[in-house]
């Protein structure tokens, strides 16, 4: 592989005009496609195989035209102090509002609070429910404006009016902190390279890659039913890995220049060695992201595949466009150790004086030497520290966000609180029970029996009479729990209704299904929990095999996987501490604590594993390279850090900055993912890869690189260390130019 990539790097350097033209053309084509593509709404949310989804599908068949998965809005009214909603003036205002709401072209129905008995017992709070034909993200602006205007008219009449539900769902925005993340990355690159040109290359190539990826996602969003979160995730991961991959290529290029090689030769060798590590690091990320499809949640599958495509683009750009741009940059990219004008240059005499002095070991060398001398102490300190950070994860509570998790400044949250005040917390998460009595002898009796069974369960406040369809073979029953939607008590009630439904089926052949947003959230959480172990086995197993090929070792990949588990558990502990317990929540902009997003653990396992293997590959391949070329195991660890620690540190800081930039998002899911990935990169890069890994390798010695002979013969030789390039003779004087002039 190293030889092939070496040739690709040299070709891209020589044919830089052609390579640059191809990528610019692709960016233009993707941009035009995104601009001309029809606008896409929110990705349709379906959970194949769950009971809640089966009930939704049944409703579509038996209650045609009801738009069971359409948007809903609850317009909540509260009377002024000392008044009631049943007072003539307030009643007239509400009825006028209901009339206005009914005029919308996308409105299916609007319930009158007085006819539907949707007035609280004390008479101070009432609500009208609006049902739409389409989902909240597909609802046009005119319908949303009409909803807001109707509420405003009622406010002007003296009532307190708030709007809950998903009808006002908005496209999430990331805020200015994303720009701050990119700015931090730029500063780190300038400090690392000491040159604006060298620092600008990774940023430019990463932005081009993300531009192509996100534009392609936008262009295909309508056709493939991709939601807004898909492009946000692709941007987040694409930026991080795009900058890092280019950073590693440019750093190796400067190191090759420092050894006196010509620029084209240096570009070829940089792509042949660091490029090999980029390919395998990218493969681990792609495996982790594509592996999300095993969960069988279409939205998560699409997010993973789209992000994996952006990572693949980042790898291709690093292998081709980066050497092409290095050709354009020429002498503006200095050899390693030579500073540009930006950070100042010493006079030639001073430089000669410095050369006469013994070279001072860099920080990476000094740190690695310390770890090699004290491996047990460093290992214990790292493991204990990560273990302490992981302690909060033992109280992890999973759920999906509802209006109760919104900031108190939003109308959705205020509507949620008003409904809880007037009708109880469970009113915000009603359960819909669908009774399919098509195979039953007496459907009406089954409907009545089901209602009676549910009334006898714990935590049930209200059970509405069954509402049959025109055929009379299917009915819906609304159940109001006594607890809030995200509580364990409500989850137990859902399971209790389903258990009662199993008994009813045994007696009457009727199917009893529980659905609604609350039941759907519970089913999603359980499906994700059930899929976590198979997903972990699949992703870690495939990556383990890949790393055996890369490192030609059994223990090094095993150590890499165990280190990943430590970092991901510590990161989950930090997420629980901030988003569930509320530690530093003000600093992170978390206005409302609550359960951790259901998909957060499995998502972090996938993404963090891929990113963790990036640092493992980049750092340990340098150690492997030194060991293969004859150094002792302990010295190989120090050599790997001397060449790779500075670059890996810069890459980790950049990735943390990019991920942390998404903490400013208005979308709680994006905010949580941004924080979780940022803290996971910190734990993995600086504790696991920089401390635990060298400590373990120092303790293992030569055993770390042991591989059974039969397996060594069976494995393909991918030559990540670039051994094949070592045997190449240098081109001659015309291919070797003076780079320190």
Short mmCIF file of N, CA, C and O in Angstrom, two decimals, residues 501-542:
data_model
loop_
_atom_site.label_atom_id
_atom_site.label_comp_id
_atom_site.label_asym_id
_atom_site.label_seq_id
_atom_site.Cartn_x
_atom_site.Cartn_y
_atom_site.Cartn_z
N UNK A 501 -52.70 -6.62 27.57
CA UNK A 501 -53.10 -6.87 26.19
C UNK A 501 -52.81 -8.30 25.77
O UNK A 501 -53.57 -8.90 24.99
N UNK A 502 -51.71 -8.87 26.28
CA UNK A 502 -51.40 -10.26 25.96
C UNK A 502 -52.46 -11.20 26.51
O UNK A 502 -52.84 -12.19 25.85
N UNK A 503 -52.97 -10.92 27.71
CA UNK A 503 -54.04 -11.74 28.29
C UNK A 503 -55.33 -11.60 27.48
O UNK A 503 -56.05 -12.59 27.26
N UNK A 504 -55.61 -10.37 27.04
CA UNK A 504 -56.83 -10.13 26.25
C UNK A 504 -56.74 -10.88 24.93
O UNK A 504 -57.73 -11.46 24.45
N UNK A 505 -55.56 -10.88 24.33
CA UNK A 505 -55.39 -11.60 23.06
C UNK A 505 -55.62 -13.09 23.24
O UNK A 505 -56.23 -13.76 22.39
N UNK A 506 -55.13 -13.61 24.33
CA UNK A 506 -55.31 -15.05 24.58
C UNK A 506 -56.79 -15.42 24.72
O UNK A 506 -57.20 -16.51 24.34
N UNK A 507 -57.60 -14.49 25.26
CA UNK A 507 -59.02 -14.76 25.49
C UNK A 507 -59.90 -14.42 24.29
O UNK A 507 -60.92 -15.09 24.06
N UNK A 508 -59.53 -13.38 23.52
CA UNK A 508 -60.45 -12.86 22.50
C UNK A 508 -59.85 -12.80 21.10
O UNK A 508 -60.56 -12.41 20.16
N UNK A 509 -58.58 -13.11 20.92
CA UNK A 509 -57.88 -13.00 19.64
C UNK A 509 -57.75 -11.55 19.16
O UNK A 509 -57.51 -11.31 17.96
N UNK A 510 -57.93 -10.60 20.05
CA UNK A 510 -57.79 -9.19 19.69
C UNK A 510 -56.38 -8.72 20.05
O UNK A 510 -55.84 -9.09 21.10
N UNK A 511 -55.78 -7.88 19.20
CA UNK A 511 -54.45 -7.32 19.46
C UNK A 511 -54.58 -5.97 20.13
O UNK A 511 -55.33 -5.10 19.66
N UNK A 512 -53.86 -5.77 21.23
CA UNK A 512 -53.85 -4.50 21.95
C UNK A 512 -52.44 -3.92 21.83
O UNK A 512 -51.47 -4.52 22.32
N UNK A 513 -52.32 -2.77 21.18
CA UNK A 513 -51.03 -2.14 20.93
C UNK A 513 -50.99 -0.76 21.58
O UNK A 513 -52.00 -0.04 21.57
N UNK A 514 -49.83 -0.41 22.14
CA UNK A 514 -49.66 0.90 22.78
C UNK A 514 -48.73 1.74 21.92
O UNK A 514 -47.64 1.29 21.55
N UNK A 515 -49.14 2.96 21.60
CA UNK A 515 -48.32 3.85 20.80
C UNK A 515 -48.44 5.27 21.33
O UNK A 515 -48.88 5.49 22.45
N UNK A 516 -48.06 6.24 20.51
CA UNK A 516 -47.96 7.63 20.95
C UNK A 516 -46.50 7.98 21.15
O UNK A 516 -45.62 7.11 21.18
N UNK A 517 -46.21 9.25 21.28
CA UNK A 517 -44.81 9.69 21.37
C UNK A 517 -44.11 9.10 22.59
O UNK A 517 -42.93 8.72 22.52
N UNK A 518 -44.81 8.99 23.71
CA UNK A 518 -44.19 8.45 24.92
C UNK A 518 -43.83 6.98 24.74
O UNK A 518 -42.72 6.55 25.07
N UNK A 519 -44.77 6.20 24.22
CA UNK A 519 -44.50 4.78 23.99
C UNK A 519 -43.41 4.59 22.94
O UNK A 519 -42.57 3.68 23.05
N UNK A 520 -43.41 5.45 21.92
CA UNK A 520 -42.37 5.38 20.89
C UNK A 520 -40.99 5.64 21.49
O UNK A 520 -40.02 4.94 21.19
N UNK A 521 -40.91 6.63 22.37
CA UNK A 521 -39.64 6.92 23.03
C UNK A 521 -39.15 5.73 23.85
O UNK A 521 -37.95 5.40 23.86
N UNK A 522 -40.06 5.08 24.55
CA UNK A 522 -39.70 3.92 25.36
C UNK A 522 -39.20 2.79 24.47
O UNK A 522 -38.18 2.14 24.76
N UNK A 523 -39.89 2.56 23.35
CA UNK A 523 -39.48 1.50 22.43
C UNK A 523 -38.12 1.78 21.81
O UNK A 523 -37.30 0.87 21.62
N UNK A 524 -37.87 3.05 21.48
CA UNK A 524 -36.58 3.43 20.90
C UNK A 524 -35.46 3.15 21.89
O UNK A 524 -34.42 2.58 21.55
N UNK A 525 -35.67 3.55 23.14
CA UNK A 525 -34.64 3.35 24.16
C UNK A 525 -34.33 1.87 24.34
O UNK A 525 -33.16 1.47 24.43
N UNK A 526 -35.37 1.04 24.38
CA UNK A 526 -35.16 -0.39 24.56
C UNK A 526 -34.48 -1.00 23.34
O UNK A 526 -33.60 -1.87 23.48
N UNK A 527 -34.84 -0.55 22.15
CA UNK A 527 -34.23 -1.07 20.94
C UNK A 527 -32.74 -0.72 20.89
O UNK A 527 -31.90 -1.55 20.51
N UNK A 528 -32.41 0.49 21.29
CA UNK A 528 -31.01 0.92 21.30
C UNK A 528 -30.21 0.14 22.34
O UNK A 528 -29.06 -0.24 22.10
N UNK A 529 -30.82 -0.07 23.51
CA UNK A 529 -30.13 -0.83 24.55
C UNK A 529 -29.86 -2.27 24.09
O UNK A 529 -28.78 -2.82 24.32
N UNK A 530 -30.86 -2.87 23.45
CA UNK A 530 -30.70 -4.24 22.98
C UNK A 530 -29.64 -4.36 21.89
O UNK A 530 -28.98 -5.39 21.75
N UNK A 531 -29.48 -3.29 21.10
CA UNK A 531 -28.54 -3.34 19.97
C UNK A 531 -27.11 -2.99 20.37
O UNK A 531 -26.19 -3.20 19.58
N UNK A 532 -26.91 -2.45 21.58
CA UNK A 532 -25.60 -1.94 21.96
C UNK A 532 -24.52 -3.03 21.96
O UNK A 532 -23.45 -2.85 21.38
N UNK A 533 -24.80 -4.15 22.58
CA UNK A 533 -23.78 -5.22 22.67
C UNK A 533 -23.47 -5.82 21.29
O UNK A 533 -22.29 -5.94 20.92
N UNK A 534 -24.50 -6.18 20.47
CA UNK A 534 -24.17 -6.67 19.13
C UNK A 534 -23.39 -5.66 18.30
O UNK A 534 -22.47 -6.03 17.56
N UNK A 535 -23.75 -4.40 18.44
CA UNK A 535 -23.04 -3.35 17.69
C UNK A 535 -21.59 -3.25 18.15
O UNK A 535 -20.67 -3.14 17.33
N UNK A 536 -21.40 -3.30 19.45
CA UNK A 536 -20.04 -3.20 20.00
C UNK A 536 -19.19 -4.37 19.52
O UNK A 536 -18.04 -4.19 19.12
N UNK A 537 -19.78 -5.57 19.52
CA UNK A 537 -19.05 -6.75 19.06
C UNK A 537 -18.69 -6.63 17.58
O UNK A 537 -17.55 -6.92 17.17
N UNK A 538 -19.65 -6.17 16.77
CA UNK A 538 -19.41 -6.05 15.33
C UNK A 538 -18.32 -5.03 15.03
O UNK A 538 -17.34 -5.32 14.33
N UNK A 539 -18.47 -3.82 15.56
CA UNK A 539 -17.55 -2.74 15.22
C UNK A 539 -16.16 -2.99 15.79
O UNK A 539 -15.15 -2.89 15.08
N UNK A 540 -16.10 -3.33 17.07
CA UNK A 540 -14.80 -3.58 17.69
C UNK A 540 -14.14 -4.81 17.06
O UNK A 540 -12.93 -4.83 16.83
N UNK A 541 -14.95 -5.82 16.73
CA UNK A 541 -14.39 -7.02 16.11
C UNK A 541 -13.78 -6.74 14.75
O UNK A 541 -12.65 -7.17 14.46
N UNK A 542 -14.50 -6.01 13.90
CA UNK A 542 -13.97 -5.69 12.57
C UNK A 542 -12.73 -4.81 12.67
O UNK A 542 -11.74 -5.03 11.97
#
